[in-house]
CSV table of C-alpha atoms in Angstrom, one decimal:
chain,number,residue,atom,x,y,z
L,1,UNK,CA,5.7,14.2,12.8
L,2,UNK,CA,7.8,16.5,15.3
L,3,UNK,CA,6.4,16.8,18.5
L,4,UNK,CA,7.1,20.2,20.1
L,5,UNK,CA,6.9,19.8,23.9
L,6,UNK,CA,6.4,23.0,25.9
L,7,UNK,CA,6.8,23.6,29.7
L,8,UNK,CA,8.8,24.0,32.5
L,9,UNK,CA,9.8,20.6,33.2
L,10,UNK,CA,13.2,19.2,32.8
L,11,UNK,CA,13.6,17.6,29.7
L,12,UNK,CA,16.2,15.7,30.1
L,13,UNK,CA,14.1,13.8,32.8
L,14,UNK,CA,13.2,10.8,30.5
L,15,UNK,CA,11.9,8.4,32.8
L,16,UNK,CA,8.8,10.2,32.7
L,17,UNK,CA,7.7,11.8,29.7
L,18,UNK,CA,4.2,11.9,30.5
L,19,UNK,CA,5.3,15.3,32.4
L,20,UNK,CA,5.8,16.7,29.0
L,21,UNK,CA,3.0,18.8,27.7
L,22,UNK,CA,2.6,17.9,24.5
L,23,UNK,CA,1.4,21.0,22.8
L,24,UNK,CA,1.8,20.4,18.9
L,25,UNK,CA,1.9,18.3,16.2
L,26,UNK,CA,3.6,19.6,12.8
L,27,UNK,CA,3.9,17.1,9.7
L,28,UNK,CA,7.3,17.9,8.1
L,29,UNK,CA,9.3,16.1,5.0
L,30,UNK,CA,10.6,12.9,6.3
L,31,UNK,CA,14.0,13.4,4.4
L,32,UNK,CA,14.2,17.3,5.4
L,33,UNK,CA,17.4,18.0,7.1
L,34,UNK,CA,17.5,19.5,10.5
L,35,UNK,CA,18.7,22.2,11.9
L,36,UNK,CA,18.8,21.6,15.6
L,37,UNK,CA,18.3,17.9,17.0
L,38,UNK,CA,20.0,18.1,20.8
L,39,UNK,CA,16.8,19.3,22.6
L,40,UNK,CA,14.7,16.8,21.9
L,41,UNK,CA,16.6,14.2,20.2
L,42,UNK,CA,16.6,12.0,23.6
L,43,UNK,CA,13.5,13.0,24.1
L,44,UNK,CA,12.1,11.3,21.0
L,45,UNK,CA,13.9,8.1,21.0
L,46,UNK,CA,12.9,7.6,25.0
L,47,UNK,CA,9.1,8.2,23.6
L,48,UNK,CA,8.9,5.8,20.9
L,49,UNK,CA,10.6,2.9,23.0
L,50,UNK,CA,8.1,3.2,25.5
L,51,UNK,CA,6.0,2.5,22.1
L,52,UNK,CA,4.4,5.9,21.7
L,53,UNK,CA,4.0,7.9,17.6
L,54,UNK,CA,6.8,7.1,15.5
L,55,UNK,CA,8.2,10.8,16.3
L,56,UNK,CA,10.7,11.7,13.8
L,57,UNK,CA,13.5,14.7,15.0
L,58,UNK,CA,12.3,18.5,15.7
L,59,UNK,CA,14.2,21.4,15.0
L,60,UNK,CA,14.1,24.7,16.3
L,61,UNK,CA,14.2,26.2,12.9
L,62,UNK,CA,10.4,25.3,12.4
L,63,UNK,CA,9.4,29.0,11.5
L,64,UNK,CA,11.6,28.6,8.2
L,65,UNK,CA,10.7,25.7,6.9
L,66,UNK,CA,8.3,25.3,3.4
L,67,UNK,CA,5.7,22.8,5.4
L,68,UNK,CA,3.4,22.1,2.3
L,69,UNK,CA,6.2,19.3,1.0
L,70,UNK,CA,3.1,17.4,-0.3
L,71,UNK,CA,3.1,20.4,-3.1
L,72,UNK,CA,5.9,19.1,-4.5
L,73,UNK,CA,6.2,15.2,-3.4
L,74,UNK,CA,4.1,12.8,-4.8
L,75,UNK,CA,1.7,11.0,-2.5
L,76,UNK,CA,3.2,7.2,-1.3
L,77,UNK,CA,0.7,4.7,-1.4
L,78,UNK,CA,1.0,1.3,0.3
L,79,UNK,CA,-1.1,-0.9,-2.1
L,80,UNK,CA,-2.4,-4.7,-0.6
L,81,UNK,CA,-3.4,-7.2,-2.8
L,82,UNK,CA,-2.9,-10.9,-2.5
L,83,UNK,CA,-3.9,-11.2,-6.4
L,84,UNK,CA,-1.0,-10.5,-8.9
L,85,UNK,CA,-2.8,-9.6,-11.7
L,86,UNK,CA,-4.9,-7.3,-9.1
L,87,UNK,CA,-1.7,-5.6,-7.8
L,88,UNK,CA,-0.7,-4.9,-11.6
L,89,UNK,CA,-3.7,-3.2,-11.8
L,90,UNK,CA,-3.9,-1.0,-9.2
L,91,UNK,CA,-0.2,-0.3,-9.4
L,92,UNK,CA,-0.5,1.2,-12.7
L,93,UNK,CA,-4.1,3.2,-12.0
L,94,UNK,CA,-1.6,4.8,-8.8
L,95,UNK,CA,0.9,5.3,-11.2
L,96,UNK,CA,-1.1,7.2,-13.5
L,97,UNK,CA,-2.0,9.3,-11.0
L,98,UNK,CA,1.2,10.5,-10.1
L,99,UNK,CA,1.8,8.4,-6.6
L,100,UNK,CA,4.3,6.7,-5.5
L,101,UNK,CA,3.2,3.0,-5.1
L,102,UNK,CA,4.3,0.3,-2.9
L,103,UNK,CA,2.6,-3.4,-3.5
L,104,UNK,CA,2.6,-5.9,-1.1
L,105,UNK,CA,0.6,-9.2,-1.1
L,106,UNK,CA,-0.5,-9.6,2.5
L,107,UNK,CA,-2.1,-7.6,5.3
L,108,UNK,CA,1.2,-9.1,7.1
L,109,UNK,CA,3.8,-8.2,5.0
L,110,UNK,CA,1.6,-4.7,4.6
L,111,UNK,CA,2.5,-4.4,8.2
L,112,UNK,CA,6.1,-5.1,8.2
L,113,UNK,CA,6.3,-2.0,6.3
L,114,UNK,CA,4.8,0.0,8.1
L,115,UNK,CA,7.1,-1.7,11.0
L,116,UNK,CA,4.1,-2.7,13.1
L,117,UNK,CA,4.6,-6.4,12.7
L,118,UNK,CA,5.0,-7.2,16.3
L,119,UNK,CA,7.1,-10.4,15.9
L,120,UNK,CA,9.5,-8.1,14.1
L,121,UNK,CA,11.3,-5.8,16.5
L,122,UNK,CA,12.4,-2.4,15.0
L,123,UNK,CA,14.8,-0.8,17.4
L,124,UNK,CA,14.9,2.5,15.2
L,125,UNK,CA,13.3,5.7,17.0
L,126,UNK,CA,11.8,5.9,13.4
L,127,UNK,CA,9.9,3.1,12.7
L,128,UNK,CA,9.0,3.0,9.1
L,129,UNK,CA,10.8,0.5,6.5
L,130,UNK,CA,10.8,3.0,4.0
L,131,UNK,CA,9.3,5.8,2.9
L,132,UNK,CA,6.6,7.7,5.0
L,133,UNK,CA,3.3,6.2,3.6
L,134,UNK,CA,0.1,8.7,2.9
L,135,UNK,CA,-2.6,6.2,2.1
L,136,UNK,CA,-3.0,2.5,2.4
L,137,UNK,CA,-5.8,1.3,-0.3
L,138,UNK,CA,-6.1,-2.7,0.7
L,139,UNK,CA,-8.1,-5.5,-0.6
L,140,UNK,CA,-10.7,-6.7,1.9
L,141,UNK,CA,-10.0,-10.6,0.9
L,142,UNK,CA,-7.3,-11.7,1.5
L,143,UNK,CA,-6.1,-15.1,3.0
L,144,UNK,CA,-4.4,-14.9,6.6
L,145,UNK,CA,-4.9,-11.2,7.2
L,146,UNK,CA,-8.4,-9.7,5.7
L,147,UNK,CA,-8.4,-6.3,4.7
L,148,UNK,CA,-11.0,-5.2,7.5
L,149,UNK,CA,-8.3,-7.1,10.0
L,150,UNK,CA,-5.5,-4.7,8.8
L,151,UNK,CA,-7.3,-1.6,9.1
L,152,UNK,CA,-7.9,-2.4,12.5
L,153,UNK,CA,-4.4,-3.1,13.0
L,154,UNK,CA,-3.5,0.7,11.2
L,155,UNK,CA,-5.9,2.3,13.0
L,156,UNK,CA,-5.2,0.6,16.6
L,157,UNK,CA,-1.4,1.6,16.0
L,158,UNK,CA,-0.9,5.5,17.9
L,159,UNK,CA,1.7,5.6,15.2
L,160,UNK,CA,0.0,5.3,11.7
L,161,UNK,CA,-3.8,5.5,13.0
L,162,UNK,CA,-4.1,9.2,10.5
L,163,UNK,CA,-3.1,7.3,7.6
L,164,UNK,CA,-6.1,7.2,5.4
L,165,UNK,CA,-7.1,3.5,4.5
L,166,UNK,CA,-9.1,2.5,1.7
L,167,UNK,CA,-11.2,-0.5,1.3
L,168,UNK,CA,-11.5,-2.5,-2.5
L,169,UNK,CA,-13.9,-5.4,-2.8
L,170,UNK,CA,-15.1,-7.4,-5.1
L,171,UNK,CA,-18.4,-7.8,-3.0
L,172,UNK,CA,-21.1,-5.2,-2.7
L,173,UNK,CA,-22.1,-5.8,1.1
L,174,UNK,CA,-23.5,-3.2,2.7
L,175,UNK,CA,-23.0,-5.0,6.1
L,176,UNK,CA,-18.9,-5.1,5.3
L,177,UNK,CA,-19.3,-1.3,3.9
L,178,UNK,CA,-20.8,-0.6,7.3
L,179,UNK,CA,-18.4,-2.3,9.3
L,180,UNK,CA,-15.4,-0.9,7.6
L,181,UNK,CA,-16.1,2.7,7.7
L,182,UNK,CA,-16.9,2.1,11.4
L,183,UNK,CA,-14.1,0.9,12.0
L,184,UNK,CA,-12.1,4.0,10.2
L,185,UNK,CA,-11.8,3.4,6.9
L,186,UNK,CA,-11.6,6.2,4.8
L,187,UNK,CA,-13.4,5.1,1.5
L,188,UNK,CA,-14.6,1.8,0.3
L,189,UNK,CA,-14.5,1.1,-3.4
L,190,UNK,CA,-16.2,-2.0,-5.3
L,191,UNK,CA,-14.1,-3.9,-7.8
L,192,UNK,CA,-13.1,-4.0,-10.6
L,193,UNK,CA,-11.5,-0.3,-9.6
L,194,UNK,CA,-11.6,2.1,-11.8
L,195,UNK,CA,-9.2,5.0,-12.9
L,196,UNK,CA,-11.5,7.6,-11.7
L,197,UNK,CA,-11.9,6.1,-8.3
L,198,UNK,CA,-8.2,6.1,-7.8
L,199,UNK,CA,-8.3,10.0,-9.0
L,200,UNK,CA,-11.0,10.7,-6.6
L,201,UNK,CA,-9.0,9.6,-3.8
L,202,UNK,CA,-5.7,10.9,-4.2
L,203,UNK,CA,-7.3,14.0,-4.8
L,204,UNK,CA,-8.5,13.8,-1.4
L,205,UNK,CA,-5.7,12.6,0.6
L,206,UNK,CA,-3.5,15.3,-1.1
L,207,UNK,CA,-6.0,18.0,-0.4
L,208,UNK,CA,-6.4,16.6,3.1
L,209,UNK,CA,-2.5,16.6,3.2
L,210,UNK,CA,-2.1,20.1,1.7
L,211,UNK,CA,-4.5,21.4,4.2
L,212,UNK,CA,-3.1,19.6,7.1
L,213,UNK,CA,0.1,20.9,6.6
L,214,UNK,CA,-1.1,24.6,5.7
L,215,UNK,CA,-2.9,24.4,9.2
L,216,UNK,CA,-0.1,23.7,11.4
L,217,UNK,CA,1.9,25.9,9.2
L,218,UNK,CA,-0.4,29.1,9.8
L,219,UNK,CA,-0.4,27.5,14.0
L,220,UNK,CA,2.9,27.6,14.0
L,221,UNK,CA,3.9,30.6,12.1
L,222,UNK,CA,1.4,32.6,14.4
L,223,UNK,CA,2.9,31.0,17.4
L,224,UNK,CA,6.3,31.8,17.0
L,225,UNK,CA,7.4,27.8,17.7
L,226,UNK,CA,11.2,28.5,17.3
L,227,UNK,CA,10.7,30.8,20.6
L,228,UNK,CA,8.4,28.3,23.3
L,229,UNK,CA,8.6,30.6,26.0
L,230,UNK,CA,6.2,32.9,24.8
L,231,UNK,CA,3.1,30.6,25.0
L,232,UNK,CA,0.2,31.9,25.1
L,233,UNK,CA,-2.5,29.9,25.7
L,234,UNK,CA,-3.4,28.0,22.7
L,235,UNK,CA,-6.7,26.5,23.4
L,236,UNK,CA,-7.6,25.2,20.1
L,237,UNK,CA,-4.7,23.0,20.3
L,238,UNK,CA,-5.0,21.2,23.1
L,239,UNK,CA,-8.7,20.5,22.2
L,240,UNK,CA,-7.6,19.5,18.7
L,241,UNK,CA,-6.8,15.7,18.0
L,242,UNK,CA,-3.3,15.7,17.9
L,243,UNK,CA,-2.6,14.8,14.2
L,244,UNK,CA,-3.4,17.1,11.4
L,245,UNK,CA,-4.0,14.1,9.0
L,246,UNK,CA,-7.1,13.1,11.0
L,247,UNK,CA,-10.5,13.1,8.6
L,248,UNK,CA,-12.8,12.2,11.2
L,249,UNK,CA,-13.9,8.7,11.3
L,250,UNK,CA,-17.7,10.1,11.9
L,251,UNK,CA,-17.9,12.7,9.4
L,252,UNK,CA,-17.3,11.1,6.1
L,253,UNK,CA,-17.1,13.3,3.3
L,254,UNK,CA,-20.1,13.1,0.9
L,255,UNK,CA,-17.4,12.7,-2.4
L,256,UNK,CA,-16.8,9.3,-0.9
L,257,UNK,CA,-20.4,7.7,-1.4
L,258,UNK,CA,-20.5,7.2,-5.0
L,259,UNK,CA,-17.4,4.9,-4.5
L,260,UNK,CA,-19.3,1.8,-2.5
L,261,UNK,CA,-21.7,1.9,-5.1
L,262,UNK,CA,-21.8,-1.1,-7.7
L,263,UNK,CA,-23.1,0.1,-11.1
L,264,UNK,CA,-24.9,-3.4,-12.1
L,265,UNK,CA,-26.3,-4.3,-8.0
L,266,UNK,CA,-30.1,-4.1,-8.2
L,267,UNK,CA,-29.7,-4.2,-4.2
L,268,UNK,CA,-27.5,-2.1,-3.6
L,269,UNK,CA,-28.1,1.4,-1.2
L,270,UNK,CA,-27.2,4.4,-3.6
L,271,UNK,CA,-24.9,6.3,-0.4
L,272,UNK,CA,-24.1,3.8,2.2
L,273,UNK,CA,-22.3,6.0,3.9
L,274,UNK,CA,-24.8,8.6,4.5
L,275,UNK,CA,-27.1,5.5,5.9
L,276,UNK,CA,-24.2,5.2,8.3
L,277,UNK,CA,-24.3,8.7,9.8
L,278,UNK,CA,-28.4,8.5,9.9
L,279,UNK,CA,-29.2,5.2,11.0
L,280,UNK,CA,-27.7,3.4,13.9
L,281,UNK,CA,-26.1,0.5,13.3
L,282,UNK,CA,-28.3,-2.9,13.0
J,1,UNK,CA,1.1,-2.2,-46.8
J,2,UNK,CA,1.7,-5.5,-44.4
J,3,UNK,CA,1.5,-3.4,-41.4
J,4,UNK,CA,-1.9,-1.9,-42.2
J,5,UNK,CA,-2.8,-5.9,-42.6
J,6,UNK,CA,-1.7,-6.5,-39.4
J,7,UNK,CA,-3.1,-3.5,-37.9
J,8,UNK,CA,-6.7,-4.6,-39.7
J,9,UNK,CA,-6.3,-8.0,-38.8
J,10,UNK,CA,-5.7,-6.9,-34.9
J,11,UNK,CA,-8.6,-4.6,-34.9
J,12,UNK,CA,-10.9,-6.9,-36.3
J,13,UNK,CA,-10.1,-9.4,-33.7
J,14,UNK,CA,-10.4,-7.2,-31.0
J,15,UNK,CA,-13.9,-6.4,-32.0
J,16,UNK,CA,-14.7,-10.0,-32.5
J,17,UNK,CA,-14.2,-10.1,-28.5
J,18,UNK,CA,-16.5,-7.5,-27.9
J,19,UNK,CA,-18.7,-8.8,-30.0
J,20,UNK,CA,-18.6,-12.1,-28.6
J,21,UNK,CA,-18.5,-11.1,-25.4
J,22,UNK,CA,-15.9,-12.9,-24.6
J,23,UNK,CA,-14.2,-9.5,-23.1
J,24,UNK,CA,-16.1,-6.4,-21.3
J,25,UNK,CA,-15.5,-3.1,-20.9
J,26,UNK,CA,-12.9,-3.2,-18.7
J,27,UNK,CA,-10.5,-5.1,-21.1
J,28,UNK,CA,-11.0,-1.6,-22.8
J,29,UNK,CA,-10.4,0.6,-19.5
J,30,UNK,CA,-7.1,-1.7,-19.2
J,31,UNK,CA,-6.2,-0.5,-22.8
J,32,UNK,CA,-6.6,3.6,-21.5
J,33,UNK,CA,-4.5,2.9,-18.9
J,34,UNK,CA,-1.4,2.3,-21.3
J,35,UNK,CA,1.2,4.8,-21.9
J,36,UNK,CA,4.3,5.5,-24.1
J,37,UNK,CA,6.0,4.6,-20.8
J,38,UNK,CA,3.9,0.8,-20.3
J,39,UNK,CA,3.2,0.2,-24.1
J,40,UNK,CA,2.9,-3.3,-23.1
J,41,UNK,CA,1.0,-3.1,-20.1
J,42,UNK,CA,-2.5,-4.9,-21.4
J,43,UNK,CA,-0.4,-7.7,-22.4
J,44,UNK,CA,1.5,-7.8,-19.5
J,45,UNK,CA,-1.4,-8.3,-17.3
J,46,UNK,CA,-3.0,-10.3,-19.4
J,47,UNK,CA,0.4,-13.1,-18.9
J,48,UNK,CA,-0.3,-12.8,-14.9
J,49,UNK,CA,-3.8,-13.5,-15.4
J,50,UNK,CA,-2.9,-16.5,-17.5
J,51,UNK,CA,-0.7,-18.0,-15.7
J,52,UNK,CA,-2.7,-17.2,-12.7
J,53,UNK,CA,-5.8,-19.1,-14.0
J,54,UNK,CA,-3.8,-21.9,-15.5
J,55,UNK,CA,-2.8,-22.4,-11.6
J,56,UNK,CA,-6.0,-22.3,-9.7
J,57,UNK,CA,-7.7,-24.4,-12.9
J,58,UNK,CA,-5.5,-26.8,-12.7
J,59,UNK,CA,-5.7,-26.9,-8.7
J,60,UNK,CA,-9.4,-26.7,-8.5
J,61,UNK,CA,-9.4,-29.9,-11.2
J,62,UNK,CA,-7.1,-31.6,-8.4
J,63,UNK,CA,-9.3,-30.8,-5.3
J,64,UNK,CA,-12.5,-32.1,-7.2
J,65,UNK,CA,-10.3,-35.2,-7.3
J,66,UNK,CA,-9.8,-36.0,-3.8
J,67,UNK,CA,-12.1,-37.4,-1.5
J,68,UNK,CA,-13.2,-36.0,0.4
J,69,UNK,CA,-14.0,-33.3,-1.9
J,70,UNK,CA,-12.8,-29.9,-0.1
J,71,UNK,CA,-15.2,-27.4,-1.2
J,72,UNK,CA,-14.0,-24.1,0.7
J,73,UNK,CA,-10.6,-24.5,-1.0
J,74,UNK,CA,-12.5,-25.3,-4.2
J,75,UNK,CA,-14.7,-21.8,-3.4
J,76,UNK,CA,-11.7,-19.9,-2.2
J,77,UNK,CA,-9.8,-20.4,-5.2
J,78,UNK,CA,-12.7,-19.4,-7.5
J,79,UNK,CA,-13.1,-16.6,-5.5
J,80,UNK,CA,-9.9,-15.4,-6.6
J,81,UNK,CA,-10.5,-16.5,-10.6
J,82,UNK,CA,-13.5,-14.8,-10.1
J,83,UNK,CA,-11.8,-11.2,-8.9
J,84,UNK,CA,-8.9,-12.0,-11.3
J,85,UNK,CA,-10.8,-12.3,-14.4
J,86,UNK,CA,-13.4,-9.5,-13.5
J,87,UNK,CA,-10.3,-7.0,-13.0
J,88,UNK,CA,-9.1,-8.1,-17.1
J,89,UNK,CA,-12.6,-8.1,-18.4
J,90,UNK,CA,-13.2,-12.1,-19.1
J,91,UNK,CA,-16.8,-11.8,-19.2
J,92,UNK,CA,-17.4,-15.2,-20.8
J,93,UNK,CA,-15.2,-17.0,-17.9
J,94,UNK,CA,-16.3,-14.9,-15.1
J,95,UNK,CA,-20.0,-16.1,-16.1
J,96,UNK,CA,-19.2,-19.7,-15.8
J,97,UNK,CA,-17.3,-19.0,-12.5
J,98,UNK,CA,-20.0,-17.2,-10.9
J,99,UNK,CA,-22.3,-19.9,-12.3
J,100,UNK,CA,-20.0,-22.7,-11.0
J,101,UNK,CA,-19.6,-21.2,-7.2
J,102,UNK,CA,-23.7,-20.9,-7.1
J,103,UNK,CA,-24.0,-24.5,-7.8
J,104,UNK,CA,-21.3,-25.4,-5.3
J,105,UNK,CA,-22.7,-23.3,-2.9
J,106,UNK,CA,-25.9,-25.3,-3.2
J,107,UNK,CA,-23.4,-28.1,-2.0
J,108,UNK,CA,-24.3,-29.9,-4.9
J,109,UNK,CA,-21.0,-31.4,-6.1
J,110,UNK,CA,-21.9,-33.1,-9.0
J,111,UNK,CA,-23.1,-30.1,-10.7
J,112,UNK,CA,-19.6,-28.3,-9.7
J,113,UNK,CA,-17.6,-30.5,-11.6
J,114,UNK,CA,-19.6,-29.8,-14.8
J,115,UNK,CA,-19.3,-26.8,-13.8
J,116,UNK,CA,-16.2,-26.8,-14.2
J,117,UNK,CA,-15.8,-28.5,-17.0
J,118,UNK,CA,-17.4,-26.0,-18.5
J,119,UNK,CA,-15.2,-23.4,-17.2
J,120,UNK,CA,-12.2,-25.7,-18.5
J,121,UNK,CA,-13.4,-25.3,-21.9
J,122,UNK,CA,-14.5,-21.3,-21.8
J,123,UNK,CA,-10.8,-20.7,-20.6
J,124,UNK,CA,-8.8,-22.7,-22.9
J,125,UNK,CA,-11.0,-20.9,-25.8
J,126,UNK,CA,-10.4,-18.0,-24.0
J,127,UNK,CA,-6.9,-18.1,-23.9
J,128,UNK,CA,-6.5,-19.6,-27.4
J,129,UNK,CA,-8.1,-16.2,-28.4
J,130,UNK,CA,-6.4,-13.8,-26.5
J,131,UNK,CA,-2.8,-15.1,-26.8
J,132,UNK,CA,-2.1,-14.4,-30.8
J,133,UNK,CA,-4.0,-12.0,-30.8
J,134,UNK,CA,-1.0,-10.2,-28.3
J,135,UNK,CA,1.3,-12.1,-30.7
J,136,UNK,CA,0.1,-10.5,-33.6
């Protein structure tokens, strides 16, 4: 994530950052190199100790680089599973489909990853273990931490709230279909999962990716970042939700409804998720 | 001509599951999913989910012991067999699990132990099938 603040204000005043305008978002490589870190480099760090995004460095270069990385890196997935043979599983259906996985056993240690485990400090302006993750795909039952309880967590955290989240569970409950996809979850599939599940959703994510990254390249290309005097006014930013990753909690694609359906449930609602958007809740 | 034994003998053994339905469909989706670079990965899966089972068998046999009998950590754990042998295609266990958490669920704890005493035996036969037939 780079941050590009724009504005008149001293930037070097860092006791209050809230008087920077934030007027862009741009999603870039986490291992690109940068050109040009002095700007905003104190800038940065100040803003994610006072516990705002994760912001990795900017660089002035912007205009120059390739943003569609995702073309050629593979998507990461965080996978969380408190069942071994489970975690196998899925790690090999990910596999197959060209990601990069990441298995943990626990919501908890799920979070550590990510660095949002609150009794673990992380003094690092970046605060990811490891590499940047694109989609967390989680078991809903899990001892300690449920599934539904770490999607909360992901989607309470300013930091990794864009990062798609997908639901598995053994159990066909509308109710706990409902209440996940309320609270942000991207997709929720029934278990046993199968390859073509996986396939659907990584198609998504990268497309959703792809297309994040095209749009901020086009924004940016057309505004000229690497000069931020010349500003005119971009509207549509500052009305847009400030991550490019964001598929709308309300707006849930229709390719996702097949996925919470259970083939062998008599009971079970054929798109649960188009009863979300018509009904209101019960 | 051995190996075309070997390769008759494994075939007719696998069918034998399906025919038996002792494995599902998915024990065949699990086969798709190997590759020239995880030629072993049925197998491997299969020796988690042994030794996974083996575990929570043997500690649901222990909680039925106690007394009080505690029957959320009896459920919990059959939960997981439940999800466990569902994700490798053990129909015939699954069944008896499924079967065995109704009855508990009924609070009836009498019936849960033959329960699972039933699910004792359809996992040892189970596993008695499935393990040569990876040896083979």
């Amino acid at each position: 994530v780079v941050i590009y603040a724009a504005g008149s204000g001293d930037v070097s005043d860092l006791t209050a950052p809230s008087s920077i305008d934030l007027r862009s978002v741009s999603l870039l490589d986490s291992d690109h190199s940068l050109a040009q870190v002095s700007l905003f480099d104190s800038v940065v760090s100040e803003m994610a100790r006072n516990g705002g995004v994760a912001w990795m460095r900017t660089t002035e270069k912007i205009g120059g680089y390739d943003l569609s990385t995702s073309d050629t890196e593979e998507v990461h997935v965080l996978a969380v599973d408190d069942s071994l043979v489970d975690r196998k599983v899925i790690e090999r259906l990910l596999r197959i489909s060209s990601c990069k996985v990441t298995a943990v056993d626990s919501g908890r240690r799920a979070l550590q990853y990510l660095g949002l485990d609150e009794e673990i400090q992380k003094k690092e302006t970046n605060g990811f273990d490891g590499l940047k993750v694109d989609l967390i795909i989680t078991d809903y039952c899990m001892p300690g931490m449920t599934g539904y309880e770490l999607l909360k967590k992901v989607k309470e955290s300013s930091a990794f709230r864009e990062i798609p989240v997908v639901i598995m569970s053994s159990e066909n409950v509308i109710a706990r279909i409902d209440r996940c996809l309320e609270e942000g979850a991207e997709d929720f599939i029934v278990k046993p999962v199968k390859l073509s599940d996986v396939k659907r959703i990584i198609d998504y994510t990268t497309t959703e990716l792809r297309e994040g990254e095209q749009r901020e390249g086009a924004r940016a290309k057309r505004r000229g970042i690497n000069k931020r005097k010349q500003r005119e006014g971009d509207d549509d930013l500052s009305s847009s939700p400030p991550s490019t990753l964001s598929s709308s909690t309300s707006s849930s694609p229709s390719s996702s409804i097949q996925s919470a359906t259970a083939p062998s449930s008599p009971s079970t609602l054929d798109s649960p998720t188009r009863r979300l958007k018509m009904t209101s809740s019960e | 001509m051995e190996s075309k034994h070997v390769h008759q003998q494994i075939a007719a053994m696998r069918q034998s599951f399906f025919d038996e339905e002792v494995l599902d469909e998915k024990f065949s989706q699990l086969e798709q999913l190997e590759g020239k670079d995880n030629p072993n990965f049925v197998e491997e899966v299969f020796t988690m989910y042994f030794r996974d089972s083996t575990a929570f068998l043997e500690t649901i046999e222990q909680a039925m012991k106690t007394i009080p009998i505690d029957s959320i950590k009896v459920d919990n754990i059959l939960h997981q067999l439940k999800g466990s042998s569902a994700s490798v295609g053990a129909n015939k266990v699954l069944k008896e699990v499924n079967k065995t958490r109704q009855v508990l669920g009924k609070g009836n704890l009498e019936g849960t132990k033959a329960g699972i005493l039933e699910l004792r035996k359809e996992y040892d036969s189970f596993k008695a099938k499935l393990e040569p037939y990876f040896q083979v």
